[in-house]
Tab-separated table of C-alpha atoms in Angstrom:
chain	number	residue	atom	x	y	z
A	1	UNK	CA	40.547	83.510	53.109
A	2	UNK	CA	40.262	80.718	50.446
A	3	UNK	CA	37.415	80.834	47.043
A	4	UNK	CA	36.566	77.755	44.922
A	5	UNK	CA	35.603	78.118	41.449
A	6	UNK	CA	33.471	75.042	40.031
A	7	UNK	CA	33.080	73.737	36.436
A	8	UNK	CA	32.075	71.059	34.276
A	9	UNK	CA	28.646	70.553	34.518
A	10	UNK	CA	25.770	70.186	31.999
A	11	UNK	CA	23.596	67.866	30.676
A	12	UNK	CA	24.229	64.523	29.651
A	13	UNK	CA	22.816	61.503	28.111
A	14	UNK	CA	22.274	57.583	30.577
A	15	UNK	CA	25.864	56.636	29.971
A	16	UNK	CA	27.818	59.775	29.451
A	17	UNK	CA	30.287	61.094	30.940
A	18	UNK	CA	31.503	64.504	32.530
A	19	UNK	CA	34.450	65.741	34.110
A	20	UNK	CA	33.658	68.730	37.000
A	21	UNK	CA	36.945	71.066	38.373
A	22	UNK	CA	36.881	72.652	41.712
A	23	UNK	CA	39.796	75.009	41.563
A	24	UNK	CA	40.884	76.528	45.057
A	25	UNK	CA	42.422	80.213	45.517
A	26	UNK	CA	43.832	80.802	48.431
A	27	UNK	CA	45.098	84.635	49.777
A	28	UNK	CA	46.098	83.685	52.993
A	29	UNK	CA	49.097	81.739	52.794
A	30	UNK	CA	48.711	80.155	56.576
A	31	UNK	CA	45.691	77.760	55.064
A	32	UNK	CA	46.819	74.273	54.328
A	33	UNK	CA	44.967	71.856	52.504
A	34	UNK	CA	43.389	69.180	54.443
A	35	UNK	CA	40.446	67.628	52.049
A	36	UNK	CA	38.314	68.686	48.943
A	37	UNK	CA	35.005	66.808	48.041
A	38	UNK	CA	32.027	66.756	45.762
A	39	UNK	CA	28.334	67.036	47.569
A	40	UNK	CA	25.329	67.171	45.459
A	41	UNK	CA	21.772	68.165	46.329
A	42	UNK	CA	19.059	66.827	44.216
A	43	UNK	CA	15.657	68.662	44.778
A	44	UNK	CA	13.859	68.070	47.639
A	45	UNK	CA	16.713	66.011	48.458
A	46	UNK	CA	19.458	66.380	51.209
A	47	UNK	CA	22.858	67.110	50.179
A	48	UNK	CA	24.702	64.008	50.835
A	49	UNK	CA	29.124	63.112	49.817
A	50	UNK	CA	29.568	62.585	46.222
A	51	UNK	CA	33.218	61.565	46.920
A	52	UNK	CA	36.298	62.784	48.960
A	53	UNK	CA	40.187	62.876	48.665
A	54	UNK	CA	42.620	63.834	51.287
A	55	UNK	CA	45.769	65.749	51.460
A	56	UNK	CA	47.739	62.193	51.336
A	57	UNK	CA	45.738	60.581	48.408
A	58	UNK	CA	42.750	58.865	50.471
A	59	UNK	CA	39.512	58.855	48.976
A	60	UNK	CA	35.889	57.715	49.653
A	61	UNK	CA	33.044	57.318	47.525
A	62	UNK	CA	29.056	57.379	48.068
A	63	UNK	CA	28.733	53.319	47.262
A	64	UNK	CA	26.177	54.375	44.439
A	65	UNK	CA	29.328	56.090	42.706
A	66	UNK	CA	32.316	53.772	43.738
A	67	UNK	CA	32.880	52.076	40.230
A	68	UNK	CA	31.473	54.929	37.772
A	69	UNK	CA	33.403	58.340	39.298
A	70	UNK	CA	36.640	59.081	40.030
A	71	UNK	CA	37.734	61.885	42.126
A	72	UNK	CA	41.813	63.469	41.271
A	73	UNK	CA	43.655	66.074	42.305
A	74	UNK	CA	46.167	67.920	40.914
A	75	UNK	CA	49.689	67.535	41.806
A	76	UNK	CA	50.794	71.515	41.781
A	77	UNK	CA	47.647	73.112	42.347
A	78	UNK	CA	44.633	72.593	45.175
A	79	UNK	CA	41.749	72.046	42.144
A	80	UNK	CA	40.166	68.417	42.116
A	81	UNK	CA	38.564	67.223	39.902
A	82	UNK	CA	35.515	64.495	39.852
A	83	UNK	CA	35.763	62.801	36.579
A	84	UNK	CA	31.947	60.717	36.524
A	85	UNK	CA	31.152	57.970	33.558
A	86	UNK	CA	28.175	55.643	32.910
A	87	UNK	CA	25.970	58.204	34.134
A	88	UNK	CA	22.425	57.613	35.335
A	89	UNK	CA	19.445	59.611	35.398
A	90	UNK	CA	19.637	59.318	39.771
A	91	UNK	CA	22.936	61.395	39.016
A	92	UNK	CA	20.824	64.301	38.199
A	93	UNK	CA	21.588	66.961	40.934
A	94	UNK	CA	23.568	70.043	41.668
A	95	UNK	CA	26.916	69.501	42.394
A	96	UNK	CA	28.851	71.021	44.882
A	97	UNK	CA	32.230	71.570	45.954
A	98	UNK	CA	33.566	71.903	49.676
A	99	UNK	CA	37.316	72.182	50.609
A	100	UNK	CA	38.889	72.125	53.969
A	101	UNK	CA	41.839	74.070	55.184
A	102	UNK	CA	43.781	74.465	57.984
A	103	UNK	CA	45.000	77.426	59.670
A	104	UNK	CA	47.796	77.448	61.146
A	105	UNK	CA	49.082	74.643	62.432
A	106	UNK	CA	46.537	72.269	64.538
A	107	UNK	CA	44.564	76.073	65.389
A	108	UNK	CA	41.468	75.420	63.293
A	109	UNK	CA	39.948	73.744	60.711
A	110	UNK	CA	37.456	75.864	57.822
A	111	UNK	CA	35.229	74.956	55.400
A	112	UNK	CA	34.596	76.327	52.058
A	113	UNK	CA	31.969	75.719	49.804
A	114	UNK	CA	31.869	76.677	46.036
A	115	UNK	CA	28.519	78.167	44.122
A	116	UNK	CA	27.279	74.775	42.801
A	117	UNK	CA	26.976	73.531	39.517
A	118	UNK	CA	24.189	71.263	37.443
A	119	UNK	CA	24.759	68.173	36.011
A	120	UNK	CA	21.506	66.741	33.998
A	121	UNK	CA	21.357	63.266	33.078
A	122	UNK	CA	18.742	62.583	30.645
A	123	UNK	CA	17.743	61.249	27.487
């Protein structure tokens, strides 16, 4: 199985920065990393993809965060970081980490979610 542990949320003033971390603990060696992303969900809103990084380092970003947020992955571990800068009140949401792992070689793909961490941008 794969378990995700998130950290780094909190309260920050507009224009400030935060870094979120998502560390994957993999107990079955048949799982291999495919991609990991950060999603967010504000009250009354649908969950949306904020940023994603793939096994080959390719990244995707939500248009509204491109240039302000950076997603990266540790070299030696399945840990992904989301560096958030120039934060705005509209970035306020619960941020969730999602990891996609391949089981075996071409057997199946599995999604795993973290518990979520609150990010509040307010003066």
